[in-house]
Each structure stands twice: as structure tokens, then as C-alpha cells.
């Protein structure tokens, strides 16, 4: 199996889909001639030419909407929103137009498109270029929302996303772009299926994107036998896998890279609480970022993001007291 | 008077001070670039080399109560408006003494005393804000003027067109300045835009518009002054396209290898610093020897600024929770 960087896994997944499916086209800002600001579209222009691989002006609204329109007429556009924040200027086209096309055409229209966006903090990009913002899109029926955590899931999930007949939002954790991992190009991953990345029996961690790596790190450092689930799909999320795991362990900890309010983890905790009320060994908890913008300063940004030490502190407290621990910012009086 | 206001006052009309400020900005960017290249600072940065005359010309025409809404590429604009090099450098280094307490970074500078609104890192993001500031002045019945300054690439985003139209129909006291430095990221303007003279776009909004030579501070000052005068006297918005050139790559990682051969050199022959130097000499207020001394002094000053900022305190964790709402709510 070849080892590749996450950004190469993404480019490879797109190229493999383009080779097998001539309806796949790719566009975005500086993704063709410059091969992408994060080099996630390397080699595509050269191999597939300027009809199928296009640079756009700085016009997210127009090109997101153009992807919707092209998708309704038989193409499979894969577009790149360089930083998730830029989707803000295009949200109507995706959320209010694209995601409603099937419904408002009485089922006649399909919108097989993928919106790729880089997300997340950790690189010092500051308050307008570091958020994950999955909750912008997670509350839109008609959209599917995915986030890979490593090279293999980036490759396999992106191929699944491109093949899918519905609009898919594909959130790529920017910090992982340079990370290497083995990729089995024959391995299929399904939308709506989580991955158990580490088996365990004492406690279940559900994580997403770069938090999967934090969860793995925490599990490796813990004296407990922790099961780590990489959720992979936020909408529609894999209830079956999560519930089966919590049924086994009796404990749930969700690790999320976003402010506490409105996070996807609330969905998981609510579903688990409803399903296993009274049977759980401890209250299900969420470990999140505080409800503040992403700070630029390196030390503060590192504190803002959940880390393995905090995850294990929370877990140890949970095990010792049986009560949901306070987040660090409450403990420290902020 | 604060140091910032003094710095602003200094460049209002004196050609020597204006030249000196340009040298300062260039030195500042040189140091910023080196700090990023060496990994001393994380994140990203966007240098303004080649665009100094526009920044200083703008600052010298505006009043300090005329707000400016600018972009992530604003080190030069901020310093021209009067922001101290310590405040700007500390911000870029993420230090508590920075203009945004170290929480903003290179792309997010601000100084309300000098009229610098928080800079936006979203293309077009600052344009409606400037129109809104102008709306406030119109409603309040005062003679303040708002300015939006943005790149050539921003002329392709929806906010640009919506804002121009709104400002035109409401006759808002706002000046739109398109800093056309020929490139948006790695794309030359002709690859993304079907016209060369971007100011023509204002024609369809029935807004007065013109292009000017953004490398020549006298031309810049005259052009912006006329637009500001119009806005101040109730004549509504103006659109100015300043022709400049981005001497550096888009951001710190960019070598700008996509530029046609010779293009950079031909623009560099009209480097705003050269023109400002000549102009300063012509004023008779500074000699070649003094200029040489000044350049050395400025370089040393910026080096000292860097050293000072390196030793400045980091922001405390507490600051992360401040300025979220008007009153702090713990949750
Ligand atoms: C809405 C949005 N889309 C894309 C970007 C990414 N981006 C940052 S700078 C830039 C180029 C802007 O070019 P221009 O407007 O000419 O300004 P310059 O960088 O030349 O000053 C792009 C595309 C962004 N910040 N915001
Ligand atoms: Mg530009």
C-alpha cells in the first residue's frame, strides 16, 4: 500500500474518479494552474485538461451555484472552498438552492456535487480562517456532511462522496494535509458509516476530523481500555456503530473541535442518553472548544483546541466521580 | 497627543516624512517576511511591497475620524495611518501588546483612534461595512467619510457589486479604492476578469470612477482628495482604481513563479520608494547623505522593534474570553 500525504490522497481520489467517470469536473480558486493553495488538486489540470479542471474568479456564490446547476444537468462537480469560512458568501446556493433541488423538483432532479472545504485550527490562521463550522451545514436536510481524519479516510470517503447522487459537504481538516498515511485504494468507505479506529471496553470516545487523532493519542496514554470511533459522517451519522459501542462500554465521551454551543456532539449525546437512560455508568460528556473565536496567538490557540491531556483529565474525573467534569475554562474561572 | 496621532500628523504634507514612512513600511515587511520564513511566527502574512504610495497617500488625505475598511494585506495601510510599528509587529507576533492583543494576527489589524476598522480576511468583507459606516454619517448628518480599500480580485465577488449599487442609490459618503496590484493569489487579473480597467465596473452603478497611478503619491493624493471632497460635500460615492503592483508573492509561501518574465522588473523601475525618494530630494529638505543615514536608522529601528516585541508578554488565557459580548457571560 502506498503511503501518501492527506493532500495527495485527496488529489488521487479525485483523479481516480475522473478517470472512471467523465462527468466529474473540478473547479475552485487557483486549483488548476497552481494546483490548489494546499496542493490538493495536484496533477489534475495536466491529466484532465482545462475543460474539466478550471480556475474560478473569487466568486464563491457563482461557482457554488454553478456546481448546483451543472449537477442538475448531468455533471458531477467537485468544487473547492479554500477555507470553510468562505462558504459564508455562497451559503444560499448550497443550503437553500442545492440542498432543496431534489425536494422542490418532486424528486426529478439530482444534485451529485461535492463541496470540499478546508477546516479547523492549529496553524495560526486567526479568527476568520480557523473554524470548523460544520454546524453551518449540518442542520440542512438534503445535504450530507463528511469529514475525514487521515489519508485513508480522505481517499475513500472522497470517492464515496463523488459517487453519491446527493450534494455532499466534505470538510478537510487543514492540519492533516501534510500528514502521511497508508492508503489502500481498493478500500471502500460508506457515507453514514463510522470507523472504529481502536477497540476498547471501558469507555467510548466519538471524535471527528483532527480530533480523531487527539482521541487516539488520549486512548494510547490512558490506563483505561478506550474504544475510539471516528465518526466520519456527521449527517447522516452512524447511530448503529455508536450505540453498539456505548452499549458495550456504558460510557460516552465526545471530542469536538468547535465551540460548545450548537456542536454535532449534542446530537450524539442526546441520542445515547435517550437510548440508554438509566443504563449508563456515567453521564455522557462533550469535550469541546470554548465559546470564543479562534485566537491567533499560538499558546492560546493550543489551549482553545481540545488536547489529549485535557481529554484524559476529563475521563479520569468522570471515572473517579461519576459526574460530568467542568471544562477547563470553568475550572479556571474564565 | 498619542504616538499614533503624532505619526499620522507627521505624514500629512511633508514629502520627507512621507518618504521616511515608506522606507519604514518596506523595512517592516522585510522583517516580517524574515520572521515568517524562519518560523518565528506561525500562520500567514501578506506583504504590501509596491503598494506603499497608495497607503501613505490615502492616510495623508483622510481625517482620523474617517474610518478605513481594509484587508488582510494591510501592514502598510496601518503603519501609514499611524499605527506604531511596535503595535503592528507585536500583533503579528501574537503578543499581548499588539493592536488586537495578539488574538488577531497579521490579517487582523485595527486602531480606532486612527480610523482603522478591523481588517477583514474575507474577500469583499469590508466593503458593505464601509458603506454602513457611511450610512451612519449620512443619518447623523456629519461630514465624515468612509473608505473601503480592497484588491482587484474582490471586484468579482457579490459583495462588491451589491455594495456599489447600494452606495450609489443611497448616495453614501464613501470612497471605494480598488488596489489593483495585478494579481489575486496566483492568478493574474486577466485570467479571472474580462476587462482590464476595473473602475469601468462602477459605470453601471452610475458612480463617478477613474483610474490613477498608484505608484505616484501626488497622483494618489489628488485622486483620493477629489473623491473625499465629493463624499464630504454630499456628492456621494466615488470609485478609484489605483494601478499598483504586488512585488512579493501572494502570501509567505508563494514564490510567484507564475509572473511573466520581466513584469516585476518593469514595475520595479517605478518602485514607489524610488519615486518618493526623488520627490523628497526635490523638496530640498533632505540630502543624499541624510537619506542614506535615514535608511540605516529605519532599518535599525525596525530591528529594535522586533527585539522589543520578541520580549513582549504573551496574552494570558483570560483574554481569550474577553470582548465576546458587551458583558462577559461565563458558560
Ligand atoms: C470570500 C473569500 N474567498 C477567497 C479568499 C482567499 N483569498 C485570500 S486573498 C485572495 C486573493 C485576493 O486578491 P485581491 O483581491 O486582488 O487582493 P490582494 O491579495 O492582491 O491584495 C483570495 C482568493 C478569501 N479570503 N475570501
Ligand atoms: Mg490583487
XYZ file of C-alpha atoms and ligand atoms in Angstrom:
692
model
C 0.000 0.000 0.000
C 1.408 3.376 -0.890
C 1.922 5.949 1.870
C 0.757 9.374 0.870
C 0.004 12.703 2.398
C -3.617 13.560 3.030
C -3.486 16.239 0.338
C -2.202 13.662 -2.135
C -4.877 11.194 -1.071
C -7.442 13.863 -1.924
C -5.917 14.606 -5.323
C -5.643 10.889 -6.016
C -9.267 10.244 -5.081
C -10.435 12.995 -7.424
C -8.172 11.749 -10.219
C -9.359 8.164 -9.800
C -12.976 9.294 -10.005
C -12.231 11.484 -13.025
C -10.622 8.536 -14.784
C -13.621 6.301 -14.261
C -16.351 8.917 -14.615
C -16.115 11.506 -17.406
C -18.888 13.585 -15.822
C -16.675 14.582 -12.897
C -15.367 18.135 -13.232
C -13.386 20.213 -10.766
C -13.262 23.924 -10.106
C -12.285 26.471 -7.498
C -9.861 29.302 -6.841
C -6.326 28.580 -8.010
C -6.988 24.843 -8.125
C -5.986 24.300 -11.774
C -2.807 26.078 -12.863
C -1.495 26.479 -9.309
C -2.765 23.016 -8.291
C -4.515 24.371 -5.214
C -3.441 26.623 -2.360
C -2.942 23.439 -0.317
C -1.895 21.332 -3.311
C -4.968 19.146 -3.012
C -5.559 19.175 -6.770
C -2.019 18.392 -7.874
C -1.729 16.948 -11.350
C -5.397 17.316 -12.262
C -5.102 20.068 -14.856
C -2.229 18.288 -16.520
C -4.060 14.994 -16.793
C -7.617 16.128 -17.451
C -7.214 19.473 -19.179
C -8.852 22.858 -18.859
C -12.375 21.810 -19.796
C -12.714 19.605 -16.739
C -10.324 21.371 -14.371
C -10.933 25.093 -14.024
C -9.783 28.071 -12.070
C -12.523 30.414 -10.978
C -12.586 34.082 -10.087
C -13.085 34.910 -6.419
C -16.788 34.270 -6.752
C -17.816 31.517 -4.353
C -21.513 32.240 -4.759
C -21.372 31.966 -8.522
C -19.235 28.866 -8.697
C -21.065 27.024 -5.925
C -24.328 27.756 -7.670
C -22.777 26.766 -10.984
C -21.900 23.432 -9.436
C -25.533 23.005 -8.419
C -26.738 23.858 -11.898
C -24.197 21.628 -13.620
C -25.092 18.799 -11.270
C -28.763 19.058 -12.189
C -27.788 18.646 -15.853
C -25.706 15.529 -15.501
C -22.246 16.543 -14.332
C -20.600 15.717 -11.031
C -18.832 18.876 -9.950
C -16.249 18.760 -7.196
C -15.600 22.284 -6.019
C -13.110 23.684 -3.575
C -13.868 26.293 -0.949
C -10.368 27.185 0.174
C -11.282 27.916 3.788
C -14.664 26.879 5.177
C -15.379 30.473 6.204
C -15.622 31.445 2.526
C -18.696 29.283 2.209
C -20.431 32.088 4.063
C -20.725 34.105 0.869
C -22.081 31.076 -1.014
C -24.320 29.524 1.590
C -27.566 30.282 -0.216
C -26.555 28.331 -3.285
C -25.638 25.237 -1.321
C -28.090 25.240 1.558
C -31.155 26.942 0.167
C -30.851 26.051 -3.509
C -28.737 22.926 -3.991
C -29.936 21.013 -0.968
C -33.573 21.671 -1.917
C -33.402 20.764 -5.619
C -34.466 17.155 -5.289
C -37.310 18.035 -2.925
C -38.583 21.017 -4.897
C -38.479 19.136 -8.193
C -40.703 16.450 -6.764
C -37.782 14.060 -6.896
C -36.926 14.679 -10.547
C -33.583 16.427 -10.053
C -30.406 15.074 -8.519
C -27.541 17.242 -7.358
C -24.480 14.981 -7.302
C -21.874 17.514 -6.252
C -19.142 17.724 -3.647
C -18.119 20.890 -1.882
C -14.674 20.411 -0.415
C -13.553 22.883 2.216
C -10.538 23.030 4.484
C -11.448 23.436 8.125
C -10.071 23.819 11.581
C -7.483 25.428 13.777
C -3.933 24.770 14.828
C -1.992 26.620 12.166
C -2.205 30.216 13.337
C -4.592 31.462 10.671
C -6.617 33.533 13.117
C -10.269 34.215 13.757
C -11.566 34.188 10.178
C -9.625 31.215 8.813
C -9.632 28.554 11.535
C -13.146 27.445 12.321
C -14.684 24.076 11.522
C -18.242 25.378 11.112
C -19.830 22.023 10.386
C -22.942 23.274 12.139
C -23.456 25.777 9.303
C -24.373 22.859 7.087
C -25.341 20.075 9.469
C -28.863 21.391 10.002
C -29.767 21.272 6.317
C -31.870 18.286 5.255
C -30.729 17.197 1.820
C -27.029 17.731 2.480
C -24.621 15.075 3.586
C -21.707 16.194 5.725
C -18.427 14.274 5.905
C -15.052 14.833 7.475
C -12.023 12.555 7.056
C -9.264 12.283 9.627
C -6.369 10.679 7.767
C -5.122 9.758 4.304
C -7.160 6.569 4.027
C -10.437 8.142 5.043
C -9.728 11.196 2.911
C -9.272 8.944 -0.088
C -12.093 6.507 0.484
C -14.667 8.971 1.750
C -13.992 11.446 -1.029
C -14.541 8.757 -3.633
C -17.798 7.822 -1.924
C -18.793 11.486 -1.822
C -18.139 11.996 -5.533
C -20.099 8.859 -6.393
C -23.026 9.890 -4.228
C -26.119 11.220 -6.024
C -26.685 13.947 -3.408
C -24.819 17.134 -2.503
C -22.021 16.358 -0.070
C -20.100 18.792 2.083
C -16.597 17.426 2.561
C -14.719 19.039 5.442
C -10.970 18.511 5.307
C -9.013 19.181 8.493
C -6.292 21.516 7.227
C -3.703 20.408 9.780
C -3.801 16.888 8.392
C -2.974 17.848 4.777
C 0.733 17.222 5.271
C 0.306 14.070 7.346
C 1.216 10.773 5.776
C -0.642 7.513 5.961
C -1.036 4.288 4.055
C -3.812 4.270 1.521
C -5.474 1.175 0.163
C -7.144 2.476 -2.972
C -9.404 -0.568 -3.056
C -10.792 0.097 0.387
C -14.321 1.424 0.250
C -15.827 3.553 2.963
C -19.508 4.309 3.003
C -21.193 7.588 3.735
C -23.019 7.257 7.034
C -20.661 4.666 8.451
C -18.315 5.422 11.314
C -14.941 3.750 11.773
C -13.873 2.074 14.976
C -10.209 3.047 14.928
C -9.385 1.439 18.261
C -11.291 -1.260 20.086
C -11.854 -0.995 23.823
C -14.274 -1.983 26.529
C -14.151 0.685 29.279
C -15.305 3.822 27.534
C -16.268 5.084 24.083
C -14.799 8.227 22.550
C -16.533 9.581 19.473
C -14.430 12.080 17.538
C -14.233 13.673 14.121
C -11.549 15.084 11.850
C -8.352 16.123 13.585
C -9.948 15.285 16.953
C -9.752 11.628 15.988
C -6.001 11.887 16.330
C -6.394 13.589 19.710
C -8.725 10.805 20.820
C -6.255 8.160 19.666
C -3.450 9.895 21.494
C -5.538 10.126 24.658
C -6.552 6.489 24.415
C -2.947 5.415 23.955
C -1.896 7.348 27.042
C -4.787 6.196 29.223
C -4.721 3.281 31.643
C -8.277 2.523 30.571
C -9.245 0.369 27.641
C -10.825 3.027 25.442
C -12.724 2.481 22.231
C -12.229 5.272 19.687
C -14.782 5.904 16.985
C -14.029 8.201 14.072
C -17.495 9.415 13.160
C -16.536 10.247 9.524
C -20.069 11.320 8.622
C -21.860 13.991 10.642
C -25.048 13.813 8.576
C -26.405 11.153 8.449
C -24.345 9.896 11.410
C -23.845 6.260 12.250
C -26.139 5.639 15.188
C -25.747 1.907 14.924
C -21.990 1.840 15.459
C -22.059 4.433 18.225
C -24.924 2.837 20.110
C -23.367 -0.625 19.840
C -20.127 0.705 21.272
C -21.746 2.562 24.160
C -23.899 -0.464 24.899
C -20.652 -2.354 25.387
C -18.713 0.284 27.344
C -21.504 2.117 29.177
C -19.641 5.413 28.854
C -19.512 8.095 26.164
C -17.127 10.979 25.657
C -17.462 13.117 22.532
C -14.473 15.189 21.423
C -15.337 18.079 19.140
C -13.304 20.818 17.517
C -15.802 23.602 17.747
C -17.361 25.914 20.281
C -19.533 24.160 22.829
C -22.801 25.678 21.692
C -24.512 24.008 18.790
C -21.976 21.251 18.175
C -22.761 17.942 16.478
C -21.770 16.151 19.673
C -25.025 17.276 21.255
C -26.844 15.058 18.747
C -24.775 12.066 19.760
C -25.160 12.697 23.470
C -28.912 13.228 23.111
C -29.380 10.016 21.156
C -27.220 7.972 23.507
C -28.962 9.425 26.576
C -32.377 8.665 25.146
C -31.412 5.140 24.179
C -29.583 4.118 27.330
C -31.160 6.296 30.014
C -30.522 4.662 33.351
C -28.136 2.081 31.969
C -25.086 4.309 31.520
C -22.246 4.041 34.027
C -21.549 7.768 33.858
C -23.128 10.792 32.239
C -22.223 11.181 28.560
C -19.974 14.218 28.160
C -18.676 16.507 25.439
C -15.187 17.939 25.285
C -15.234 20.974 23.029
C -13.624 24.321 22.411
C -14.836 27.242 24.488
C -17.495 29.554 23.067
C -14.989 32.050 21.725
C -13.411 32.812 18.331
C -10.189 31.008 17.451
C -7.322 33.054 18.910
C -4.270 33.764 16.760
C -1.648 33.537 19.495
C -0.038 30.094 19.326
C -0.267 29.287 23.020
C -3.887 30.342 23.197
C -4.845 28.511 20.055
C -3.343 25.353 21.529
C -5.427 25.839 24.671
C -8.533 26.586 22.619
C -8.353 23.215 20.894
C -9.121 20.043 22.849
C -5.915 18.116 23.528
C -5.109 14.635 24.804
C -4.149 15.821 28.276
C -7.480 17.557 28.773
C -9.346 14.580 27.332
C -7.664 12.252 29.798
C -8.188 14.665 32.672
C -11.899 14.759 31.880
C -12.060 10.985 31.568
C -10.201 10.412 34.836
C -12.526 12.818 36.651
C -15.530 11.180 35.092
C -14.336 7.747 36.227
C -13.447 8.929 39.707
C -16.548 10.982 40.486
C -19.189 9.580 38.172
C -20.120 13.161 37.407
C -19.602 15.300 34.312
C -16.446 17.372 34.942
C -16.332 21.090 34.226
C -14.473 22.253 31.107
C -11.092 23.832 31.790
C -12.314 27.372 31.303
C -14.907 26.985 34.043
C -12.422 25.256 36.354
C -10.050 28.146 35.850
C -12.745 30.749 36.405
C -12.922 32.261 32.917
C -1.306 63.507 21.607
C -0.836 59.778 21.280
C 2.101 58.390 19.375
C -0.242 57.129 16.677
C -1.826 60.529 16.111
C 1.606 62.152 16.034
C 2.709 59.663 13.457
C -0.360 60.430 11.399
C 0.180 64.149 11.595
C 3.785 63.745 10.520
C 2.924 62.397 7.096
C 0.083 64.761 6.199
C 2.122 67.004 3.913
C 5.854 66.650 4.416
C 7.389 64.787 1.455
C 10.396 63.793 3.530
C 8.220 62.266 6.242
C 6.153 60.517 3.610
C 9.268 59.008 2.082
C 10.518 58.042 5.509
C 7.249 56.271 6.266
C 7.544 54.333 3.017
C 11.043 53.237 3.976
C 9.689 52.185 7.348
C 6.922 50.116 5.766
C 9.350 48.402 3.405
C 11.733 47.591 6.264
C 8.833 46.376 8.335
C 7.746 43.974 5.619
C 11.302 42.761 5.157
C 11.485 41.870 8.822
C 8.022 40.311 8.851
C 8.962 38.151 5.908
C 12.157 37.027 7.607
C 10.318 36.191 10.818
C 7.802 34.056 8.975
C 10.466 32.407 6.839
C 12.442 31.445 9.926
C 9.340 30.011 11.549
C 9.448 32.555 14.372
C 5.856 33.436 13.542
C 3.142 30.982 12.557
C 0.211 31.389 10.243
C 0.361 33.527 7.166
C 1.214 37.019 6.062
C 0.602 39.190 3.012
C 3.207 41.803 2.205
C 2.390 45.186 0.667
C 5.672 45.902 -1.132
C 4.903 48.061 -4.158
C 1.743 49.480 -2.634
C 3.254 51.965 -0.165
C 2.487 55.149 -2.086
C -1.199 54.299 -2.144
C -1.242 53.591 1.590
C 0.578 56.767 2.523
C -1.285 58.885 0.014
C -4.578 57.667 1.436
C -3.539 58.262 5.030
C -2.324 61.761 4.225
C -5.670 62.792 2.758
C -8.062 61.330 5.316
C -9.001 62.715 8.695
C -8.539 60.406 11.649
C -12.315 60.265 12.085
C -12.727 58.910 8.554
C -12.846 55.131 9.002
C -10.994 52.825 6.635
C -12.099 49.288 5.994
C -9.169 47.344 4.603
C -8.000 43.784 4.074
C -5.549 41.165 5.325
C -2.892 42.937 3.206
C -2.773 46.000 5.423
C 0.526 46.291 7.257
C 1.359 49.295 5.101
C -2.036 50.942 5.395
C -1.973 50.524 9.157
C 1.505 51.992 9.523
C 0.640 54.804 7.118
C -2.445 55.667 9.139
C -0.155 55.928 12.142
C -0.250 52.572 13.893
C 3.065 52.198 15.673
C 5.485 49.604 14.412
C 5.517 48.082 17.919
C 1.762 47.681 17.967
C 1.677 46.155 14.490
C 4.706 43.892 14.938
C 3.533 42.681 18.327
C 0.184 41.781 16.816
C 1.824 39.867 14.004
C 3.888 38.044 16.624
C 0.769 37.313 18.650
C 1.882 39.350 21.639
C -0.314 40.931 24.295
C 0.983 44.378 23.347
C -0.319 44.067 19.778
C -3.174 46.200 18.491
C -5.566 43.272 18.861
C -3.919 41.862 21.966
C -2.206 39.147 19.937
C -5.510 37.460 19.183
C -5.847 38.769 15.639
C -2.516 38.300 13.872
C -1.149 39.633 10.597
C -4.516 39.646 8.850
C -6.382 41.453 11.620
C -5.020 44.858 12.487
C -7.049 47.699 13.910
C -6.740 51.085 15.566
C -9.952 53.007 16.048
C -8.182 56.190 17.134
C -6.614 56.352 13.683
C -9.695 55.264 11.774
C -8.522 51.748 11.038
C -11.503 49.421 11.344
C -10.701 45.763 11.998
C -9.278 44.485 8.722
C -11.175 41.660 7.074
C -9.653 38.469 5.751
C -12.736 37.655 3.711
C -12.676 38.981 0.154
C -15.196 41.797 -0.165
C -15.986 41.501 3.532
C -15.056 45.065 4.360
C -16.976 46.748 1.571
C -20.514 46.645 2.983
C -19.066 47.663 6.357
C -17.617 50.827 4.857
C -20.947 51.588 3.201
C -22.636 51.083 6.543
C -20.238 53.448 8.274
C -21.043 55.993 5.575
C -24.739 55.385 6.141
C -24.255 56.255 9.802
C -22.577 59.540 8.853
C -25.351 60.364 6.436
C -28.035 59.695 9.044
C -26.087 61.561 11.719
C -25.662 64.482 9.371
C -21.931 64.886 9.925
C -19.230 65.270 7.304
C -17.243 62.137 7.942
C -16.281 59.895 5.043
C -15.764 56.143 4.985
C -13.251 54.337 2.804
C -13.187 50.773 1.570
C -9.881 49.619 0.148
C -9.707 46.169 -1.436
C -7.955 44.206 -4.139
C -8.554 43.658 -7.835
C -9.741 40.134 -7.093
C -12.508 41.495 -4.895
C -14.222 43.024 -7.912
C -15.527 39.566 -8.782
C -17.339 38.892 -5.553
C -21.009 39.562 -4.921
C -20.440 41.933 -2.011
C -18.554 44.267 -4.361
C -21.474 44.700 -6.732
C -24.156 44.859 -4.087
C -22.233 47.458 -2.139
C -21.527 49.679 -5.131
C -25.167 49.667 -6.062
C -26.364 50.374 -2.537
C -23.867 53.169 -2.024
C -24.875 54.696 -5.345
C -28.632 54.709 -4.778
C -28.235 55.997 -1.230
C -25.534 58.481 -2.272
C -23.407 57.420 0.655
C -20.291 59.349 1.670
C -17.932 56.511 0.861
C -14.860 56.155 -1.310
C -14.100 52.800 -2.900
C -10.453 52.220 -3.652
C -9.520 49.181 -5.665
C -5.847 48.461 -5.168
C -5.226 46.737 -8.468
C -1.895 45.037 -7.899
C -2.479 42.805 -10.962
C -2.741 39.537 -9.040
C -5.248 37.749 -6.880
C -3.344 34.970 -5.218
C -1.670 33.057 -8.048
C -3.944 34.327 -10.787
C -3.183 37.286 -12.993
C -6.205 39.540 -13.219
C -6.756 38.892 -16.945
C -7.328 35.191 -16.227
C -10.312 35.835 -13.993
C -11.707 39.114 -15.229
C -12.787 40.058 -18.752
C -11.845 43.731 -18.515
C -8.544 45.383 -17.773
C -9.737 48.671 -16.328
C -11.677 47.632 -13.287
C -13.028 51.080 -12.492
C -15.288 50.718 -15.528
C -17.429 48.454 -13.383
C -18.637 51.469 -11.423
C -20.103 52.910 -14.613
C -23.040 50.538 -14.411
C -23.792 51.872 -10.952
C -23.740 55.442 -12.262
C -20.901 56.179 -9.877
C -18.054 58.571 -10.711
C -14.956 56.494 -11.373
C -11.409 56.767 -12.607
C -8.050 55.023 -12.576
C -4.879 56.535 -11.226
C -1.201 55.720 -10.995
C -0.901 54.103 -7.597
C 2.885 54.317 -7.612
C 2.911 58.125 -7.617
C 1.880 59.617 -4.308
C 0.969 63.016 -5.751
C -1.411 61.417 -8.207
C -2.817 59.227 -5.441
C -3.355 62.182 -3.131
C -5.028 64.292 -5.738
C -7.350 61.496 -6.835
C -8.396 60.438 -3.368
C -8.769 64.039 -2.246
C -11.247 64.722 -5.025
C -13.293 61.664 -4.078
C -13.197 62.513 -0.382
C -14.251 66.096 -1.134
C -17.191 64.831 -3.153
C -18.287 62.465 -0.397
C -17.838 65.080 2.329
C -19.900 67.625 0.488
C -22.818 65.267 -0.093
C -21.916 64.238 -3.635
C -21.982 60.514 -2.882
C -19.548 57.710 -3.580
C -16.595 57.529 -5.962
C -14.758 54.538 -7.319
C -10.999 54.746 -7.727
C -8.831 52.108 -9.286
C -5.234 52.529 -8.183
C -2.843 50.751 -10.510
C -0.119 49.203 -8.391
C 1.876 46.011 -8.436
C 2.408 43.312 -5.866
C 6.187 42.999 -5.630
C 6.060 39.954 -3.347
C 4.224 36.662 -3.652
C 0.643 36.423 -2.504
C 1.475 35.141 0.939
C 4.527 33.904 2.678
C 4.853 30.567 0.910
C 4.433 31.960 -2.597
C 7.454 32.433 -4.866
C 5.238 33.996 -7.566
C 6.815 31.952 -10.353
C 3.688 32.405 -12.472
C 4.547 36.000 -13.333
C 5.561 36.751 -16.913
C 9.259 37.362 -17.251
C 10.245 40.980 -16.909
C 6.919 42.120 -15.473
C 8.204 42.581 -11.950
C 11.322 44.372 -13.143
C 9.382 46.766 -15.289
C 7.163 47.703 -12.354
C 10.153 47.944 -10.065
C 11.558 50.665 -12.264
C 8.649 52.685 -10.900
C 9.013 51.456 -7.335
C 7.078 53.890 -5.149
C 10.108 54.146 -2.903
C 12.248 55.413 -5.776
C 9.617 57.958 -6.730
C 9.169 59.059 -3.136
C 12.904 59.398 -2.716
C 13.225 61.610 -5.768
C 10.301 63.676 -4.622
C 11.803 64.099 -1.147
C 15.086 65.223 -2.673
C 13.328 67.661 -4.954
C 11.757 69.288 -1.932
C 15.260 70.373 -1.000
C 14.733 69.306 2.573
C 16.940 66.264 2.522
C 20.304 65.390 1.017
C 21.632 62.122 -0.338
C 23.747 61.676 2.742
C 20.804 62.260 5.027
C 18.746 59.778 3.057
C 21.432 57.152 3.446
C 21.511 57.813 7.183
C 17.753 57.691 7.413
C 17.588 54.304 5.700
C 20.118 52.871 8.114
C 18.272 54.403 11.043
C 14.926 52.986 9.897
C 16.362 49.514 9.479
C 17.800 49.705 12.980
C 14.529 50.975 14.370
C 12.597 48.085 12.915
C 15.193 45.630 14.189
C 14.788 47.161 17.620
C 11.019 46.859 17.275
C 11.368 43.180 16.514
C 13.616 42.676 19.526
C 11.212 44.574 21.729
C 8.252 42.556 20.516
C 10.092 39.292 20.914
C 10.391 40.091 24.589
C 6.821 41.331 24.935
C 4.415 39.265 27.037
C 2.144 36.631 25.572
C -1.571 37.231 26.067
C -2.991 35.389 29.060
C -5.653 32.711 28.679
C -8.142 35.099 30.236
C -8.010 37.413 27.217
C -9.448 34.651 25.052
C -12.728 35.099 26.900
C -12.866 38.868 26.673
C -14.603 41.016 24.068
C -17.007 38.306 23.048
C -20.086 40.160 24.213
C -20.543 43.566 25.825
C -20.753 41.809 29.161
C -18.964 38.636 29.952
C -21.167 35.590 30.373
C -19.453 32.512 31.694
C -20.510 29.295 30.005
C -14.503 35.014 0.162
C -13.066 34.677 0.043
N -12.654 33.867 -0.949
C -11.350 33.547 -1.072
C -10.427 34.027 -0.201
C -8.975 33.609 -0.312
N -8.147 34.693 -0.754
C -7.428 35.430 0.109
S -6.596 36.641 -0.641
C -7.173 36.210 -2.154
C -6.767 36.994 -3.354
C -7.351 38.349 -3.320
O -6.847 39.110 -4.338
P -7.057 40.661 -4.410
O -8.484 40.985 -4.110
O -6.533 41.111 -5.703
O -6.213 41.240 -3.201
P -4.629 41.173 -2.978
O -4.356 39.905 -2.256
O -3.969 41.268 -4.292
O -4.335 42.334 -2.092
C -8.001 35.113 -2.055
C -8.664 34.454 -3.184
C -10.894 34.859 0.842
N -10.063 35.365 1.757
N -12.200 35.183 0.938
Mg -4.651 41.836 -6.131
